[in-house]
Amino acid sequence: MKKETFMDKYTIFSLELKKSEVKQQNVPEILEYFKAKVEAHPIAKFVGIFDHYTHTKAIDGPVMEGIIDAQNFLFCFGPAIPHHKILAVRPRIIGICEFEDKFTIDFTEAPKEELHDLMENWAKALKI
């Protein structure tokens, strides 16, 4: 997993997986994998899926060359609302992109280290 600063302000964690390294064949199968992880977690809640690729194509927006599919998996770990500003970092989003020969998994750093580690472990567990 690679940690980087994107656009000089966002801490992004990225994992690149060759298609030969995962059992999932496409983005919808990876989305189902993450949905199962969230549903098995005692406090996590599945929120939804945003098909970013279809949306962007429908408005004739530019898409990075090579991207075949790009979807966002939305979920929340939030067991409390200790401050109104916590809503700015919830829900969590995992971005999944498909290219001809690989998938990329990207997400921002979670406020709680143990939940961030869990997301990282979920992503890394895709590799067979």
Short mmCIF file of N, CA and C in Angstrom, two decimals:
data_model
loop_
_atom_site.label_atom_id
_atom_site.label_comp_id
_atom_site.label_asym_id
_atom_site.label_seq_id
_atom_site.Cartn_x
_atom_site.Cartn_y
_atom_site.Cartn_z
N MET A 1 0.86 -1.17 0.00
CA MET A 1 0.00 0.00 0.00
C MET A 1 0.90 1.22 0.00
N LYS A 2 0.54 2.17 -0.82
CA LYS A 2 1.35 3.37 -0.99
C LYS A 2 0.60 4.58 -0.41
N LYS A 3 1.30 5.36 0.42
CA LYS A 3 0.73 6.58 0.99
C LYS A 3 1.29 7.76 0.24
N GLU A 4 0.39 8.67 -0.17
CA GLU A 4 0.86 9.84 -0.89
C GLU A 4 -0.04 11.03 -0.61
N THR A 5 0.45 12.21 -0.88
CA THR A 5 -0.35 13.41 -0.78
C THR A 5 -0.81 13.78 -2.17
N PHE A 6 -2.12 13.85 -2.34
CA PHE A 6 -2.73 14.13 -3.63
C PHE A 6 -3.20 15.58 -3.63
N MET A 7 -2.90 16.30 -4.70
CA MET A 7 -3.28 17.70 -4.86
C MET A 7 -2.77 18.57 -3.69
N ASP A 8 -1.63 18.20 -3.15
CA ASP A 8 -0.97 18.93 -2.08
C ASP A 8 -1.77 19.02 -0.78
N LYS A 9 -2.84 18.21 -0.61
CA LYS A 9 -3.58 18.31 0.64
C LYS A 9 -4.29 17.06 1.12
N TYR A 10 -4.52 16.07 0.25
CA TYR A 10 -5.26 14.88 0.65
C TYR A 10 -4.30 13.70 0.85
N THR A 11 -4.36 13.09 2.03
CA THR A 11 -3.56 11.89 2.27
C THR A 11 -4.33 10.70 1.73
N ILE A 12 -3.80 10.12 0.67
CA ILE A 12 -4.45 9.01 -0.03
C ILE A 12 -3.60 7.75 0.13
N PHE A 13 -4.28 6.65 0.36
CA PHE A 13 -3.63 5.35 0.38
C PHE A 13 -4.07 4.59 -0.85
N SER A 14 -3.13 4.05 -1.58
CA SER A 14 -3.41 3.40 -2.86
C SER A 14 -2.80 2.02 -2.91
N LEU A 15 -3.54 1.12 -3.50
CA LEU A 15 -3.07 -0.24 -3.73
C LEU A 15 -3.34 -0.58 -5.17
N GLU A 16 -2.32 -1.04 -5.86
CA GLU A 16 -2.46 -1.46 -7.25
C GLU A 16 -2.35 -2.98 -7.28
N LEU A 17 -3.32 -3.62 -7.89
CA LEU A 17 -3.34 -5.08 -7.97
C LEU A 17 -3.49 -5.51 -9.42
N LYS A 18 -2.59 -6.35 -9.88
CA LYS A 18 -2.73 -6.92 -11.21
C LYS A 18 -3.95 -7.82 -11.21
N LYS A 19 -4.63 -7.90 -12.32
CA LYS A 19 -5.82 -8.74 -12.40
C LYS A 19 -5.50 -10.20 -12.10
N SER A 20 -4.28 -10.61 -12.40
CA SER A 20 -3.87 -11.99 -12.12
C SER A 20 -3.67 -12.24 -10.62
N GLU A 21 -3.66 -11.17 -9.81
CA GLU A 21 -3.43 -11.29 -8.36
C GLU A 21 -4.71 -11.35 -7.54
N VAL A 22 -5.86 -11.19 -8.20
CA VAL A 22 -7.13 -11.19 -7.47
C VAL A 22 -8.10 -12.17 -8.10
N LYS A 23 -9.04 -12.66 -7.31
CA LYS A 23 -10.03 -13.59 -7.89
C LYS A 23 -11.19 -12.84 -8.54
N GLN A 24 -11.42 -11.58 -8.14
CA GLN A 24 -12.48 -10.77 -8.72
C GLN A 24 -12.11 -10.41 -10.16
N GLN A 25 -13.11 -10.42 -11.04
CA GLN A 25 -12.88 -10.18 -12.45
C GLN A 25 -13.20 -8.77 -12.90
N ASN A 26 -13.92 -8.01 -12.06
CA ASN A 26 -14.34 -6.67 -12.46
C ASN A 26 -14.68 -5.84 -11.23
N VAL A 27 -14.98 -4.58 -11.42
CA VAL A 27 -15.28 -3.67 -10.32
C VAL A 27 -16.51 -4.12 -9.53
N PRO A 28 -17.63 -4.50 -10.18
CA PRO A 28 -18.78 -4.95 -9.38
C PRO A 28 -18.45 -6.10 -8.42
N GLU A 29 -17.58 -7.01 -8.82
CA GLU A 29 -17.19 -8.10 -7.92
C GLU A 29 -16.37 -7.59 -6.75
N ILE A 30 -15.53 -6.59 -6.97
CA ILE A 30 -14.76 -6.00 -5.87
C ILE A 30 -15.70 -5.23 -4.95
N LEU A 31 -16.68 -4.54 -5.51
CA LEU A 31 -17.68 -3.84 -4.68
C LEU A 31 -18.41 -4.83 -3.78
N GLU A 32 -18.77 -5.98 -4.31
CA GLU A 32 -19.46 -7.02 -3.51
C GLU A 32 -18.53 -7.53 -2.40
N TYR A 33 -17.25 -7.66 -2.69
CA TYR A 33 -16.27 -8.08 -1.68
C TYR A 33 -16.28 -7.09 -0.51
N PHE A 34 -16.19 -5.78 -0.82
CA PHE A 34 -16.19 -4.78 0.25
C PHE A 34 -17.53 -4.74 0.98
N LYS A 35 -18.62 -4.94 0.26
CA LYS A 35 -19.93 -4.95 0.91
C LYS A 35 -20.03 -6.08 1.93
N ALA A 36 -19.50 -7.24 1.59
CA ALA A 36 -19.49 -8.37 2.53
C ALA A 36 -18.65 -8.05 3.76
N LYS A 37 -17.52 -7.38 3.57
CA LYS A 37 -16.66 -6.99 4.70
C LYS A 37 -17.40 -6.04 5.63
N VAL A 38 -18.07 -5.05 5.05
CA VAL A 38 -18.81 -4.07 5.85
C VAL A 38 -19.97 -4.75 6.58
N GLU A 39 -20.72 -5.58 5.89
CA GLU A 39 -21.86 -6.23 6.51
C GLU A 39 -21.46 -7.18 7.63
N ALA A 40 -20.24 -7.71 7.59
CA ALA A 40 -19.76 -8.61 8.64
C ALA A 40 -19.18 -7.84 9.84
N HIS A 41 -18.96 -6.55 9.68
CA HIS A 41 -18.37 -5.73 10.76
C HIS A 41 -19.47 -5.33 11.76
N PRO A 42 -19.16 -5.34 13.06
CA PRO A 42 -20.20 -5.06 14.06
C PRO A 42 -20.79 -3.63 14.05
N ILE A 43 -20.05 -2.63 13.59
CA ILE A 43 -20.60 -1.27 13.60
C ILE A 43 -20.66 -0.62 12.22
N ALA A 44 -19.99 -1.18 11.25
CA ALA A 44 -19.97 -0.57 9.91
C ALA A 44 -21.34 -0.69 9.25
N LYS A 45 -21.66 0.30 8.42
CA LYS A 45 -22.94 0.34 7.72
C LYS A 45 -22.69 0.66 6.25
N PHE A 46 -23.21 -0.17 5.36
CA PHE A 46 -23.14 0.08 3.93
C PHE A 46 -24.04 1.26 3.60
N VAL A 47 -23.53 2.20 2.80
CA VAL A 47 -24.30 3.39 2.42
C VAL A 47 -24.74 3.29 0.96
N GLY A 48 -23.80 2.98 0.08
CA GLY A 48 -24.18 2.90 -1.32
C GLY A 48 -22.99 2.83 -2.25
N ILE A 49 -23.29 2.84 -3.53
CA ILE A 49 -22.28 2.79 -4.58
C ILE A 49 -22.56 3.94 -5.55
N PHE A 50 -21.51 4.64 -5.91
CA PHE A 50 -21.63 5.71 -6.90
C PHE A 50 -20.83 5.29 -8.12
N ASP A 51 -21.49 5.16 -9.25
CA ASP A 51 -20.82 4.78 -10.50
C ASP A 51 -20.25 6.05 -11.13
N HIS A 52 -19.04 6.36 -10.72
CA HIS A 52 -18.40 7.61 -11.16
C HIS A 52 -18.12 7.60 -12.66
N TYR A 53 -17.74 6.44 -13.18
CA TYR A 53 -17.41 6.33 -14.60
C TYR A 53 -18.63 6.64 -15.47
N THR A 54 -19.76 5.99 -15.19
CA THR A 54 -20.97 6.21 -15.98
C THR A 54 -21.43 7.66 -15.87
N HIS A 55 -21.38 8.21 -14.67
CA HIS A 55 -21.77 9.60 -14.46
C HIS A 55 -20.90 10.54 -15.31
N THR A 56 -19.59 10.35 -15.24
CA THR A 56 -18.66 11.23 -15.96
C THR A 56 -18.85 11.12 -17.46
N LYS A 57 -19.02 9.90 -17.96
CA LYS A 57 -19.26 9.71 -19.40
C LYS A 57 -20.57 10.36 -19.83
N ALA A 58 -21.60 10.28 -18.99
CA ALA A 58 -22.91 10.83 -19.33
C ALA A 58 -22.89 12.36 -19.46
N ILE A 59 -21.98 13.00 -18.75
CA ILE A 59 -21.89 14.46 -18.86
C ILE A 59 -20.73 14.89 -19.76
N ASP A 60 -20.21 13.93 -20.53
CA ASP A 60 -19.09 14.16 -21.44
C ASP A 60 -17.86 14.72 -20.74
N GLY A 61 -17.66 14.29 -19.50
CA GLY A 61 -16.48 14.71 -18.75
C GLY A 61 -15.26 13.89 -19.14
N PRO A 62 -14.07 14.43 -18.91
CA PRO A 62 -12.86 13.69 -19.25
C PRO A 62 -12.61 12.53 -18.28
N VAL A 63 -12.11 11.44 -18.84
CA VAL A 63 -11.75 10.26 -18.05
C VAL A 63 -10.31 9.91 -18.40
N MET A 64 -9.50 9.68 -17.38
CA MET A 64 -8.10 9.31 -17.59
C MET A 64 -8.00 8.15 -18.58
N GLU A 65 -7.07 8.28 -19.51
CA GLU A 65 -6.87 7.23 -20.51
C GLU A 65 -6.56 5.90 -19.81
N GLY A 66 -7.22 4.87 -20.27
CA GLY A 66 -6.98 3.53 -19.75
C GLY A 66 -8.00 3.06 -18.74
N ILE A 67 -8.77 3.98 -18.14
CA ILE A 67 -9.78 3.56 -17.16
C ILE A 67 -10.95 2.92 -17.88
N ILE A 68 -11.31 1.71 -17.43
CA ILE A 68 -12.43 0.95 -17.97
C ILE A 68 -13.67 1.15 -17.10
N ASP A 69 -13.47 1.25 -15.79
CA ASP A 69 -14.57 1.42 -14.84
C ASP A 69 -14.01 2.15 -13.62
N ALA A 70 -14.87 2.94 -12.98
CA ALA A 70 -14.47 3.69 -11.77
C ALA A 70 -15.70 3.89 -10.91
N GLN A 71 -15.69 3.26 -9.73
CA GLN A 71 -16.84 3.36 -8.84
C GLN A 71 -16.38 3.62 -7.41
N ASN A 72 -17.27 4.28 -6.66
CA ASN A 72 -16.99 4.59 -5.26
C ASN A 72 -17.89 3.74 -4.37
N PHE A 73 -17.26 3.12 -3.37
CA PHE A 73 -17.96 2.32 -2.37
C PHE A 73 -18.08 3.17 -1.11
N LEU A 74 -19.30 3.45 -0.69
CA LEU A 74 -19.55 4.32 0.46
C LEU A 74 -20.05 3.50 1.65
N PHE A 75 -19.44 3.77 2.82
CA PHE A 75 -19.84 3.09 4.04
C PHE A 75 -19.44 3.94 5.23
N CYS A 76 -19.92 3.58 6.42
CA CYS A 76 -19.61 4.38 7.60
C CYS A 76 -19.29 3.49 8.79
N PHE A 77 -18.27 3.87 9.55
CA PHE A 77 -17.93 3.21 10.81
C PHE A 77 -18.49 3.98 12.01
N GLY A 78 -19.09 5.14 11.78
CA GLY A 78 -19.44 6.08 12.85
C GLY A 78 -20.40 5.60 13.91
N PRO A 79 -19.91 5.24 15.11
CA PRO A 79 -20.80 4.80 16.19
C PRO A 79 -21.32 5.97 17.05
N ALA A 80 -20.79 7.18 16.81
CA ALA A 80 -21.17 8.35 17.62
C ALA A 80 -20.94 9.61 16.80
N ILE A 81 -21.52 10.69 17.27
CA ILE A 81 -21.29 12.01 16.67
C ILE A 81 -20.75 12.91 17.78
N PRO A 82 -19.44 12.80 18.06
CA PRO A 82 -18.86 13.57 19.17
C PRO A 82 -18.75 15.07 18.88
N HIS A 83 -18.83 15.43 17.61
CA HIS A 83 -18.72 16.83 17.21
C HIS A 83 -19.32 16.95 15.81
N HIS A 84 -19.90 18.10 15.50
CA HIS A 84 -20.52 18.25 14.18
C HIS A 84 -19.50 18.14 13.05
N LYS A 85 -18.24 18.46 13.30
CA LYS A 85 -17.22 18.42 12.24
C LYS A 85 -16.86 16.99 11.82
N ILE A 86 -17.21 16.00 12.63
CA ILE A 86 -16.92 14.62 12.25
C ILE A 86 -17.68 14.25 10.98
N LEU A 87 -18.79 14.93 10.73
CA LEU A 87 -19.57 14.65 9.53
C LEU A 87 -18.80 14.97 8.25
N ALA A 88 -17.77 15.82 8.35
CA ALA A 88 -16.96 16.17 7.18
C ALA A 88 -16.08 15.02 6.72
N VAL A 89 -15.84 14.05 7.59
CA VAL A 89 -14.98 12.92 7.22
C VAL A 89 -15.75 11.60 7.16
N ARG A 90 -17.07 11.71 7.22
CA ARG A 90 -17.92 10.52 7.10
C ARG A 90 -18.92 10.77 5.99
N PRO A 91 -19.40 9.76 5.30
CA PRO A 91 -18.97 8.37 5.39
C PRO A 91 -17.61 8.17 4.73
N ARG A 92 -17.08 7.00 4.88
CA ARG A 92 -15.81 6.61 4.25
C ARG A 92 -16.10 6.26 2.79
N ILE A 93 -15.11 6.46 1.95
CA ILE A 93 -15.24 6.11 0.53
C ILE A 93 -14.00 5.34 0.10
N ILE A 94 -14.23 4.25 -0.59
CA ILE A 94 -13.14 3.50 -1.22
C ILE A 94 -13.38 3.60 -2.73
N GLY A 95 -12.39 4.12 -3.45
CA GLY A 95 -12.48 4.22 -4.90
C GLY A 95 -11.87 3.00 -5.55
N ILE A 96 -12.58 2.42 -6.50
CA ILE A 96 -12.08 1.24 -7.21
C ILE A 96 -12.07 1.57 -8.70
N CYS A 97 -10.89 1.47 -9.32
CA CYS A 97 -10.74 1.71 -10.76
C CYS A 97 -10.25 0.43 -11.43
N GLU A 98 -10.78 0.21 -12.61
CA GLU A 98 -10.34 -0.93 -13.42
C GLU A 98 -9.65 -0.41 -14.66
N PHE A 99 -8.50 -1.02 -14.93
CA PHE A 99 -7.74 -0.80 -16.15
C PHE A 99 -7.67 -2.14 -16.88
N GLU A 100 -7.08 -2.17 -18.04
CA GLU A 100 -7.01 -3.41 -18.81
C GLU A 100 -6.34 -4.54 -18.03
N ASP A 101 -5.28 -4.24 -17.30
CA ASP A 101 -4.50 -5.29 -16.64
C ASP A 101 -4.45 -5.20 -15.13
N LYS A 102 -5.16 -4.22 -14.53
CA LYS A 102 -5.05 -4.03 -13.08
C LYS A 102 -6.28 -3.34 -12.51
N PHE A 103 -6.34 -3.37 -11.17
CA PHE A 103 -7.31 -2.60 -10.41
C PHE A 103 -6.53 -1.69 -9.48
N THR A 104 -7.09 -0.51 -9.18
CA THR A 104 -6.52 0.33 -8.15
C THR A 104 -7.58 0.54 -7.08
N ILE A 105 -7.14 0.52 -5.83
CA ILE A 105 -7.99 0.74 -4.68
C ILE A 105 -7.42 1.97 -3.97
N ASP A 106 -8.25 3.01 -3.77
CA ASP A 106 -7.79 4.25 -3.18
C ASP A 106 -8.77 4.73 -2.11
N PHE A 107 -8.21 5.27 -1.01
CA PHE A 107 -9.05 5.86 0.02
C PHE A 107 -8.24 6.85 0.83
N THR A 108 -8.95 7.79 1.48
CA THR A 108 -8.27 8.76 2.33
C THR A 108 -8.06 8.15 3.72
N GLU A 109 -7.14 8.76 4.43
CA GLU A 109 -6.82 8.29 5.78
C GLU A 109 -8.03 8.46 6.69
N ALA A 110 -8.35 7.43 7.44
CA ALA A 110 -9.46 7.49 8.39
C ALA A 110 -9.02 8.17 9.68
N PRO A 111 -9.93 8.86 10.37
CA PRO A 111 -9.57 9.54 11.61
C PRO A 111 -9.06 8.60 12.71
N LYS A 112 -9.61 7.40 12.79
CA LYS A 112 -9.18 6.43 13.80
C LYS A 112 -8.20 5.44 13.18
N GLU A 113 -7.06 5.29 13.83
CA GLU A 113 -6.01 4.42 13.27
C GLU A 113 -6.47 2.98 13.10
N GLU A 114 -7.20 2.44 14.08
CA GLU A 114 -7.61 1.03 13.98
C GLU A 114 -8.58 0.81 12.82
N LEU A 115 -9.41 1.80 12.52
CA LEU A 115 -10.33 1.66 11.39
C LEU A 115 -9.59 1.86 10.07
N HIS A 116 -8.61 2.74 10.08
CA HIS A 116 -7.78 2.89 8.89
C HIS A 116 -7.06 1.57 8.60
N ASP A 117 -6.48 0.98 9.64
CA ASP A 117 -5.77 -0.30 9.48
C ASP A 117 -6.71 -1.38 8.94
N LEU A 118 -7.95 -1.37 9.42
CA LEU A 118 -8.93 -2.35 8.94
C LEU A 118 -9.20 -2.17 7.45
N MET A 119 -9.39 -0.93 7.01
CA MET A 119 -9.61 -0.68 5.58
C MET A 119 -8.40 -1.13 4.76
N GLU A 120 -7.23 -0.83 5.27
CA GLU A 120 -6.01 -1.25 4.57
C GLU A 120 -5.94 -2.77 4.48
N ASN A 121 -6.27 -3.45 5.56
CA ASN A 121 -6.24 -4.92 5.56
C ASN A 121 -7.29 -5.49 4.61
N TRP A 122 -8.47 -4.88 4.57
CA TRP A 122 -9.50 -5.34 3.62
C TRP A 122 -8.97 -5.24 2.19
N ALA A 123 -8.36 -4.11 1.86
CA ALA A 123 -7.84 -3.91 0.50
C ALA A 123 -6.74 -4.92 0.19
N LYS A 124 -5.81 -5.08 1.12
CA LYS A 124 -4.68 -6.00 0.88
C LYS A 124 -5.15 -7.45 0.77
N ALA A 125 -6.24 -7.80 1.45
CA ALA A 125 -6.75 -9.17 1.43
C ALA A 125 -7.37 -9.55 0.07
N LEU A 126 -7.55 -8.57 -0.82
CA LEU A 126 -8.01 -8.91 -2.17
C LEU A 126 -6.98 -9.75 -2.90
N LYS A 127 -5.71 -9.54 -2.56
CA LYS A 127 -4.62 -10.25 -3.25
C LYS A 127 -4.62 -11.72 -2.84
N ILE A 128 -4.65 -12.60 -3.87
CA ILE A 128 -4.67 -14.04 -3.59
C ILE A 128 -3.27 -14.61 -3.55
#
